[in-house]
Amino acid sequence: MTDILDELQWRGLIAQHTDIDALRSALSDGELTFYCGFDPTAPSLHHGHLVAVKVMRHLQMAGHHPLALVGGATGLIGDPRAKGERSLNTKDVVAGWAKGLQAQLENLLDFEGENPARIVNNLDWTGEMSAVDFLRDLGKHFRMGTMLSKDIVARRLASEEGISFTEFSYQILQANDYLELYRRYGCTLEVGGNDQWGNLVGGMDLIHKVEGESVHVMTNPLITKADGTKFGKTEGGAIWLNPEMLSAYAFYQFWLQVDDVDVVRFLKVFTFLPREEIERLEAATAENPRAREAQRVLAHEVTTWVHGAEATAQAEAATGALWGRGELTGLDEATVLAATADLPTAELTVGESTIVDLLVATGLEKGRNAARKTVAAGGAYLNNVKVTDEDAPITADDLLAGGTVLVRKGRRNLAAARRA
């Protein structure tokens, strides 16, 4: 079996780490317990979190024991951002978001087998701590100079807004999480995003001071595109994992649109495909980039991991059917609505509207005479079926899920109409 650190390195999943030889030895000596934290500062995880979860899953598949920490306490505080204080959410909101994140993590990691993942919540120990305990038992081990020198803290102190004591204290709470997990579960490795390096090292130092033991930390890089710009965001916002916030179809499309210069790197980071298959896809992309085979595999693998095989099949069917390469009738309402969300749209009246009406109403044709000519020339399609009768009304049998029909002029001019 390939050394797990070598595997993570090849996939571009390691940014910084403590003593690499000691970490390699610890990972090879036997089953190691490690953790990664996720704060409920939003109702859902997003695609950026998948990088850390991938690291966790690779370590788990190598035989190690993952602890997925949901920050029910730290989510009430908020990790300092580069610009401006976070708005504090209510305890009920944070608790609800924590449950949502837990459900997502339970879907992404393996909670069965010989080394099942475990969910932990830092509210279980932080919520019981008094202010005096915080200052005496934890604060005593932290030096102001070290805390002030943290990059984010230094930047915030230099800004006009500064930083509150609340957010300044976050690093102590996260360090205590590592200490608690070390005591409770024998956890000796913390992983996380590279922007968390200072916080991770703080926990390692705290364990050394309090317990006299050496533990490890390792970060994954924050993924950017080849040109250095941020990787993420659709026109509608972040790439959320919750299908109620971003449909599985839109999630699939995001990965399908990855640039050729990025796709091989993203296959390494975001999929579990073996080296041989990724190298084959790299060669295929170089030989025939227009086929976009690597992008289709990337979209399939990531969407299946996050949303399941059925949702992926729906997204793939909708992608093909939208351009006349498959059946539309089997698609569910959520997929139909997501697939047609960005198309020109008009209302239709069942039993009255005709293909001519829809061609004009959606803007595919400028007038009824032009629409009739398109029908006569065989260039008008309803749900990918050629329409030859310009006067035939749209019936209930023509409606797809959600009361929608797909209108097409020629091969590539698409629109949608929905029941009024």
Tab-separated table of N, CA, C and O in Angstrom, residues 67-162:
chain	number	residue	atom	x	y	z
A	67	LEU	N	-12.307	11.819	13.966
A	67	LEU	CA	-13.269	12.544	14.788
A	67	LEU	C	-13.667	13.792	14.001
A	67	LEU	O	-12.821	14.630	13.672
A	68	ALA	N	-14.934	13.902	13.676
A	68	ALA	CA	-15.442	15.094	12.988
A	68	ALA	C	-16.065	15.996	14.042
A	68	ALA	O	-17.104	15.670	14.612
A	69	LEU	N	-15.404	17.105	14.314
A	69	LEU	CA	-15.879	18.010	15.366
A	69	LEU	C	-16.797	19.072	14.773
A	69	LEU	O	-16.412	19.808	13.865
A	70	VAL	N	-18.013	19.116	15.284
A	70	VAL	CA	-18.945	20.185	14.927
A	70	VAL	C	-18.872	21.236	16.031
A	70	VAL	O	-19.084	20.936	17.203
A	71	GLY	N	-18.555	22.466	15.647
A	71	GLY	CA	-18.286	23.516	16.634
A	71	GLY	C	-19.527	24.187	17.180
A	71	GLY	O	-19.786	25.363	16.893
A	72	GLY	N	-20.280	23.454	17.982
A	72	GLY	CA	-21.465	24.054	18.592
A	72	GLY	C	-21.132	25.221	19.502
A	72	GLY	O	-21.949	26.131	19.682
A	73	ALA	N	-19.912	25.222	20.065
A	73	ALA	CA	-19.471	26.336	20.911
A	73	ALA	C	-18.722	27.381	20.098
A	73	ALA	O	-19.050	28.576	20.138
A	74	THR	N	-17.709	26.956	19.345
A	74	THR	CA	-16.925	27.911	18.555
A	74	THR	C	-17.776	28.572	17.469
A	74	THR	O	-17.488	29.695	17.046
A	75	GLY	N	-18.835	27.896	17.025
A	75	GLY	CA	-19.743	28.508	16.062
A	75	GLY	C	-20.515	29.676	16.651
A	75	GLY	O	-21.015	30.536	15.911
A	76	LEU	N	-20.622	29.714	17.967
A	76	LEU	CA	-21.270	30.850	18.639
A	76	LEU	C	-20.351	32.070	18.701
A	76	LEU	O	-20.808	33.192	18.905
A	77	ILE	N	-19.046	31.835	18.528
A	77	ILE	CA	-18.042	32.891	18.637
A	77	ILE	C	-17.614	33.378	17.258
A	77	ILE	O	-17.653	34.561	16.955
A	78	GLY	N	-17.180	32.456	16.426
A	78	GLY	CA	-16.744	32.790	15.074
A	78	GLY	C	-15.255	33.031	14.986
A	78	GLY	O	-14.691	33.855	15.702
A	79	ASP	N	-14.606	32.269	14.106
A	79	ASP	CA	-13.187	32.446	13.836
A	79	ASP	C	-12.967	33.812	13.184
A	79	ASP	O	-13.715	34.192	12.276
A	80	PRO	N	-11.983	34.583	13.617
A	80	PRO	CA	-11.765	35.907	13.023
A	80	PRO	C	-11.564	35.841	11.516
A	80	PRO	O	-10.835	34.988	11.013
A	81	ARG	N	-12.241	36.723	10.808
A	81	ARG	CA	-12.067	36.849	9.370
A	81	ARG	C	-11.073	37.964	9.076
A	81	ARG	O	-10.778	38.806	9.921
A	82	ALA	N	-10.579	37.993	7.840
A	82	ALA	CA	-9.610	39.023	7.466
A	82	ALA	C	-10.230	40.409	7.513
A	82	ALA	O	-9.553	41.397	7.818
A	83	LYS	N	-11.523	40.490	7.229
A	83	LYS	CA	-12.188	41.792	7.189
A	83	LYS	C	-13.455	41.765	8.032
A	83	LYS	O	-14.411	41.074	7.705
A	84	GLY	N	-13.461	42.498	9.112
A	84	GLY	CA	-14.688	42.746	9.863
A	84	GLY	C	-15.123	41.633	10.795
A	84	GLY	O	-14.840	40.465	10.589
A	85	GLU	N	-15.834	42.043	11.841
A	85	GLU	CA	-16.381	41.106	12.814
A	85	GLU	C	-17.539	40.310	12.223
A	85	GLU	O	-18.294	40.806	11.378
A	86	ARG	N	-17.663	39.083	12.677
A	86	ARG	CA	-18.820	38.272	12.297
A	86	ARG	C	-20.042	38.733	13.078
A	86	ARG	O	-19.926	39.204	14.212
A	87	SER	N	-21.194	38.570	12.482
A	87	SER	CA	-22.448	38.799	13.209
A	87	SER	C	-22.726	37.559	14.047
A	87	SER	O	-22.653	36.426	13.548
A	88	LEU	N	-23.014	37.760	15.339
A	88	LEU	CA	-23.279	36.631	16.215
A	88	LEU	C	-24.697	36.119	16.006
A	88	LEU	O	-25.657	36.881	16.073
A	89	ASN	N	-24.812	34.837	15.743
A	89	ASN	CA	-26.115	34.215	15.570
A	89	ASN	C	-26.638	33.715	16.915
A	89	ASN	O	-25.879	33.480	17.852
A	90	THR	N	-27.945	33.534	16.999
A	90	THR	CA	-28.541	33.063	18.248
A	90	THR	C	-28.144	31.624	18.514
A	90	THR	O	-27.746	30.878	17.600
A	91	LYS	N	-28.267	31.202	19.757
A	91	LYS	CA	-27.918	29.833	20.126
A	91	LYS	C	-28.788	28.819	19.394
A	91	LYS	O	-28.309	27.749	18.994
A	92	ASP	N	-30.064	29.148	19.210
A	92	ASP	CA	-30.961	28.228	18.512
A	92	ASP	C	-30.554	28.069	17.048
A	92	ASP	O	-30.584	26.955	16.500
A	93	VAL	N	-30.183	29.168	16.414
A	93	VAL	CA	-29.757	29.116	15.012
A	93	VAL	C	-28.499	28.267	14.875
A	93	VAL	O	-28.402	27.388	14.008
A	94	VAL	N	-27.512	28.534	15.726
A	94	VAL	CA	-26.256	27.780	15.659
A	94	VAL	C	-26.495	26.300	15.935
A	94	VAL	O	-25.927	25.427	15.258
A	95	ALA	N	-27.364	25.976	16.887
A	95	ALA	CA	-27.675	24.575	17.190
A	95	ALA	C	-28.317	23.894	15.989
A	95	ALA	O	-28.007	22.740	15.664
A	96	GLY	N	-29.204	24.612	15.291
A	96	GLY	CA	-29.842	24.053	14.099
A	96	GLY	C	-28.846	23.827	12.982
A	96	GLY	O	-28.873	22.793	12.300
A	97	TRP	N	-27.966	24.791	12.791
A	97	TRP	CA	-26.935	24.644	11.763
A	97	TRP	C	-25.987	23.502	12.107
A	97	TRP	O	-25.532	22.774	11.215
A	98	ALA	N	-25.670	23.344	13.388
A	98	ALA	CA	-24.784	22.259	13.817
A	98	ALA	C	-25.385	20.900	13.455
A	98	ALA	O	-24.680	19.991	13.000
A	99	LYS	N	-26.695	20.744	13.639
A	99	LYS	CA	-27.358	19.494	13.274
A	99	LYS	C	-27.270	19.257	11.769
A	99	LYS	O	-27.078	18.124	11.317
A	100	GLY	N	-27.409	20.332	10.990
A	100	GLY	CA	-27.313	20.199	9.539
A	100	GLY	C	-25.922	19.770	9.099
A	100	GLY	O	-25.768	18.896	8.235
A	101	LEU	N	-24.897	20.367	9.696
A	101	LEU	CA	-23.523	19.991	9.356
A	101	LEU	C	-23.234	18.548	9.761
A	101	LEU	O	-22.565	17.812	9.036
A	102	GLN	N	-23.755	18.154	10.918
A	102	GLN	CA	-23.557	16.778	11.365
A	102	GLN	C	-24.145	15.789	10.361
A	102	GLN	O	-23.515	14.787	10.014
A	103	ALA	N	-25.341	16.081	9.869
A	103	ALA	CA	-25.984	15.195	8.899
A	103	ALA	C	-25.153	15.109	7.618
A	103	ALA	O	-25.021	14.027	7.021
A	104	GLN	N	-24.578	16.228	7.172
A	104	GLN	CA	-23.763	16.210	5.966
A	104	GLN	C	-22.482	15.407	6.169
A	104	GLN	O	-22.076	14.625	5.308
A	105	LEU	N	-21.846	15.591	7.319
A	105	LEU	CA	-20.618	14.856	7.600
A	105	LEU	C	-20.879	13.357	7.712
A	105	LEU	O	-20.053	12.534	7.308
A	106	GLU	N	-22.040	13.004	8.239
A	106	GLU	CA	-22.401	11.590	8.339
A	106	GLU	C	-22.577	10.963	6.957
A	106	GLU	O	-22.430	9.754	6.790
A	107	ASN	N	-22.864	11.783	5.963
A	107	ASN	CA	-23.020	11.312	4.597
A	107	ASN	C	-21.680	11.215	3.865
A	107	ASN	O	-21.541	10.454	2.910
A	108	LEU	N	-20.683	11.982	4.318
A	108	LEU	CA	-19.413	12.073	3.604
A	108	LEU	C	-18.342	11.143	4.153
A	108	LEU	O	-17.402	10.782	3.435
A	109	LEU	N	-18.438	10.787	5.421
A	109	LEU	CA	-17.477	9.888	6.043
A	109	LEU	C	-18.113	8.527	6.295
A	109	LEU	O	-19.340	8.384	6.213
A	110	ASP	N	-17.302	7.548	6.617
A	110	ASP	CA	-17.804	6.193	6.867
A	110	ASP	C	-17.984	6.004	8.371
A	110	ASP	O	-17.025	6.128	9.145
A	111	PHE	N	-19.204	5.727	8.789
A	111	PHE	CA	-19.509	5.554	10.202
A	111	PHE	C	-19.734	4.090	10.571
A	111	PHE	O	-20.319	3.782	11.597
A	112	GLU	N	-19.243	3.194	9.716
A	112	GLU	CA	-19.328	1.766	9.982
A	112	GLU	C	-17.946	1.147	9.815
A	112	GLU	O	-16.968	1.848	9.563
A	113	GLY	N	-17.835	-0.148	9.976
A	113	GLY	CA	-16.563	-0.828	9.773
A	113	GLY	C	-15.686	-0.831	11.006
A	113	GLY	O	-16.125	-0.530	12.125
A	114	GLU	N	-14.412	-1.158	10.816
A	114	GLU	CA	-13.486	-1.331	11.929
A	114	GLU	C	-13.008	-0.009	12.519
A	114	GLU	O	-12.602	0.030	13.676
A	115	ASN	N	-12.987	1.042	11.723
A	115	ASN	CA	-12.550	2.345	12.239
A	115	ASN	C	-13.574	3.431	11.870
A	115	ASN	O	-13.282	4.329	11.093
A	116	PRO	N	-14.777	3.314	12.426
A	116	PRO	CA	-15.840	4.253	12.062
A	116	PRO	C	-15.539	5.673	12.533
A	116	PRO	O	-14.876	5.888	13.552
A	117	ALA	N	-16.028	6.629	11.761
A	117	ALA	CA	-15.915	8.026	12.175
A	117	ALA	C	-16.835	8.284	13.357
A	117	ALA	O	-17.801	7.553	13.591
A	118	ARG	N	-16.523	9.331	14.088
A	118	ARG	CA	-17.335	9.714	15.241
A	118	ARG	C	-17.567	11.226	15.183
A	118	ARG	O	-16.637	11.989	14.885
A	119	ILE	N	-18.800	11.655	15.452
A	119	ILE	CA	-19.116	13.076	15.533
A	119	ILE	C	-18.973	13.534	16.978
A	119	ILE	O	-19.475	12.881	17.897
A	120	VAL	N	-18.277	14.645	17.195
A	120	VAL	CA	-18.179	15.241	18.530
A	120	VAL	C	-18.558	16.715	18.421
A	120	VAL	O	-18.441	17.323	17.349
A	121	ASN	N	-19.026	17.284	19.519
A	121	ASN	CA	-19.467	18.676	19.537
A	121	ASN	C	-18.766	19.385	20.699
A	121	ASN	O	-18.893	18.974	21.849
A	122	ASN	N	-18.026	20.445	20.389
A	122	ASN	CA	-17.248	21.089	21.459
A	122	ASN	C	-18.109	21.850	22.462
A	122	ASN	O	-17.599	22.307	23.494
A	123	LEU	N	-19.404	21.969	22.192
A	123	LEU	CA	-20.279	22.564	23.195
A	123	LEU	C	-20.382	21.659	24.428
A	123	LEU	O	-20.649	22.142	25.528
A	124	ASP	N	-20.121	20.360	24.235
A	124	ASP	CA	-20.221	19.406	25.335
A	124	ASP	C	-19.234	19.722	26.454
A	124	ASP	O	-19.514	19.462	27.625
A	125	TRP	N	-18.074	20.238	26.123
A	125	TRP	CA	-17.113	20.590	27.178
A	125	TRP	C	-16.964	22.098	27.362
A	125	TRP	O	-16.792	22.575	28.467
A	126	THR	N	-17.094	22.871	26.296
A	126	THR	CA	-16.940	24.323	26.425
A	126	THR	C	-18.125	24.943	27.142
A	126	THR	O	-17.977	25.904	27.911
A	127	GLY	N	-19.322	24.381	26.919
A	127	GLY	CA	-20.516	24.930	27.538
A	127	GLY	C	-20.516	24.819	29.051
A	127	GLY	O	-21.212	25.572	29.734
A	128	GLU	N	-19.746	23.892	29.577
A	128	GLU	CA	-19.682	23.691	31.021
A	128	GLU	C	-18.593	24.522	31.698
A	128	GLU	O	-18.483	24.544	32.926
A	129	MET	N	-17.777	25.204	30.905
A	129	MET	CA	-16.635	25.927	31.445
A	129	MET	C	-17.033	27.318	31.944
A	129	MET	O	-17.705	28.069	31.241
A	130	SER	N	-16.607	27.663	33.154
A	130	SER	CA	-16.877	29.003	33.685
A	130	SER	C	-15.813	29.970	33.191
A	130	SER	O	-14.753	29.561	32.693
A	131	ALA	N	-16.076	31.259	33.338
A	131	ALA	CA	-15.102	32.267	32.939
A	131	ALA	C	-13.816	32.122	33.747
A	131	ALA	O	-12.705	32.285	33.213
A	132	VAL	N	-13.952	31.802	35.021
A	132	VAL	CA	-12.763	31.627	35.870
A	132	VAL	C	-11.958	30.419	35.395
A	132	VAL	O	-10.721	30.473	35.318
A	133	ASP	N	-12.637	29.318	35.068
A	133	ASP	CA	-11.939	28.131	34.545
A	133	ASP	C	-11.207	28.474	33.246
A	133	ASP	O	-10.071	28.029	33.026
A	134	PHE	N	-11.881	29.214	32.379
A	134	PHE	CA	-11.286	29.612	31.105
A	134	PHE	C	-9.980	30.378	31.330
A	134	PHE	O	-8.952	30.108	30.696
A	135	LEU	N	-10.008	31.329	32.249
A	135	LEU	CA	-8.836	32.163	32.497
A	135	LEU	C	-7.733	31.395	33.222
A	135	LEU	O	-6.553	31.504	32.883
A	136	ARG	N	-8.117	30.610	34.247
A	136	ARG	CA	-7.115	29.903	35.049
A	136	ARG	C	-6.531	28.687	34.326
A	136	ARG	O	-5.312	28.513	34.243
A	137	ASP	N	-7.422	27.846	33.786
A	137	ASP	CA	-6.972	26.566	33.250
A	137	ASP	C	-6.434	26.663	31.827
A	137	ASP	O	-5.614	25.837	31.417
A	138	LEU	N	-6.917	27.647	31.079
A	138	LEU	CA	-6.477	27.776	29.688
A	138	LEU	C	-5.650	29.039	29.457
A	138	LEU	O	-4.535	28.987	28.936
A	139	GLY	N	-6.226	30.188	29.814
A	139	GLY	CA	-5.575	31.461	29.522
A	139	GLY	C	-4.164	31.563	30.054
A	139	GLY	O	-3.304	32.228	29.442
A	140	LYS	N	-3.889	30.894	31.146
A	140	LYS	CA	-2.568	30.949	31.776
A	140	LYS	C	-1.468	30.418	30.866
A	140	LYS	O	-0.301	30.794	30.982
A	141	HIS	N	-1.841	29.545	29.924
A	141	HIS	CA	-0.843	28.910	29.061
A	141	HIS	C	-0.602	29.663	27.754
A	141	HIS	O	0.189	29.204	26.926
A	142	PHE	N	-1.273	30.784	27.551
A	142	PHE	CA	-1.137	31.526	26.294
A	142	PHE	C	-0.437	32.855	26.542
A	142	PHE	O	-0.766	33.563	27.488
A	143	ARG	N	0.513	33.197	25.691
A	143	ARG	CA	1.259	34.446	25.793
A	143	ARG	C	0.708	35.455	24.793
A	143	ARG	O	0.483	35.136	23.622
A	144	MET	N	0.493	36.671	25.258
A	144	MET	CA	-0.107	37.709	24.431
A	144	MET	C	0.694	37.967	23.157
A	144	MET	O	0.131	38.174	22.082
A	145	GLY	N	2.018	37.954	23.282
A	145	GLY	CA	2.844	38.214	22.099
A	145	GLY	C	2.583	37.221	20.989
A	145	GLY	O	2.463	37.598	19.815
A	146	THR	N	2.475	35.950	21.369
A	146	THR	CA	2.198	34.904	20.376
A	146	THR	C	0.809	35.074	19.777
A	146	THR	O	0.626	34.968	18.555
A	147	MET	N	-0.173	35.364	20.618
A	147	MET	CA	-1.539	35.520	20.131
A	147	MET	C	-1.673	36.732	19.217
A	147	MET	O	-2.364	36.690	18.195
A	148	LEU	N	-0.995	37.807	19.559
A	148	LEU	CA	-1.077	39.034	18.758
A	148	LEU	C	-0.366	38.895	17.417
A	148	LEU	O	-0.674	39.617	16.464
A	149	SER	N	0.607	37.989	17.362
A	149	SER	CA	1.383	37.846	16.127
A	149	SER	C	0.679	37.003	15.075
A	149	SER	O	1.143	36.931	13.928
A	150	LYS	N	-0.416	36.330	15.447
A	150	LYS	CA	-1.166	35.542	14.459
A	150	LYS	C	-1.573	36.455	13.298
A	150	LYS	O	-2.029	37.585	13.500
A	151	ASP	N	-1.438	35.954	12.080
A	151	ASP	CA	-1.608	36.776	10.881
A	151	ASP	C	-2.944	37.509	10.852
A	151	ASP	O	-2.998	38.727	10.654
A	152	ILE	N	-4.039	36.763	11.044
A	152	ILE	CA	-5.369	37.373	10.977
A	152	ILE	C	-5.537	38.399	12.085
A	152	ILE	O	-6.069	39.503	11.870
A	153	VAL	N	-5.076	38.067	13.289
A	153	VAL	CA	-5.190	38.993	14.416
A	153	VAL	C	-4.406	40.273	14.125
A	153	VAL	O	-4.900	41.382	14.353
A	154	ALA	N	-3.176	40.114	13.627
A	154	ALA	CA	-2.348	41.279	13.327
A	154	ALA	C	-3.008	42.175	12.280
A	154	ALA	O	-3.002	43.411	12.403
A	155	ARG	N	-3.599	41.559	11.264
A	155	ARG	CA	-4.266	42.347	10.219
A	155	ARG	C	-5.495	43.065	10.762
A	155	ARG	O	-5.752	44.216	10.414
A	156	ARG	N	-6.239	42.370	11.602
A	156	ARG	CA	-7.429	42.997	12.166
A	156	ARG	C	-7.058	44.135	13.118
A	156	ARG	O	-7.726	45.174	13.160
A	157	LEU	N	-5.984	43.963	13.889
A	157	LEU	CA	-5.545	45.028	14.793
A	157	LEU	C	-5.097	46.261	14.025
A	157	LEU	O	-5.252	47.388	14.494
A	158	ALA	N	-4.563	46.042	12.839
A	158	ALA	CA	-4.097	47.162	12.020
A	158	ALA	C	-5.224	47.843	11.255
A	158	ALA	O	-5.033	48.921	10.689
A	159	SER	N	-6.416	47.227	11.259
A	159	SER	CA	-7.548	47.801	10.542
A	159	SER	C	-8.261	48.830	11.405
A	159	SER	O	-8.030	48.928	12.608
A	160	GLU	N	-9.150	49.589	10.792
A	160	GLU	CA	-9.900	50.601	11.532
A	160	GLU	C	-10.852	49.960	12.539
A	160	GLU	O	-11.066	50.494	13.625
A	161	GLU	N	-11.415	48.809	12.187
A	161	GLU	CA	-12.398	48.168	13.048
A	161	GLU	C	-11.762	47.434	14.225
A	161	GLU	O	-12.363	47.286	15.284
A	162	GLY	N	-10.515	46.956	14.043
A	162	GLY	CA	-9.867	46.208	15.104
A	162	GLY	C	-10.468	44.822	15.264
A	162	GLY	O	-11.040	44.260	14.331
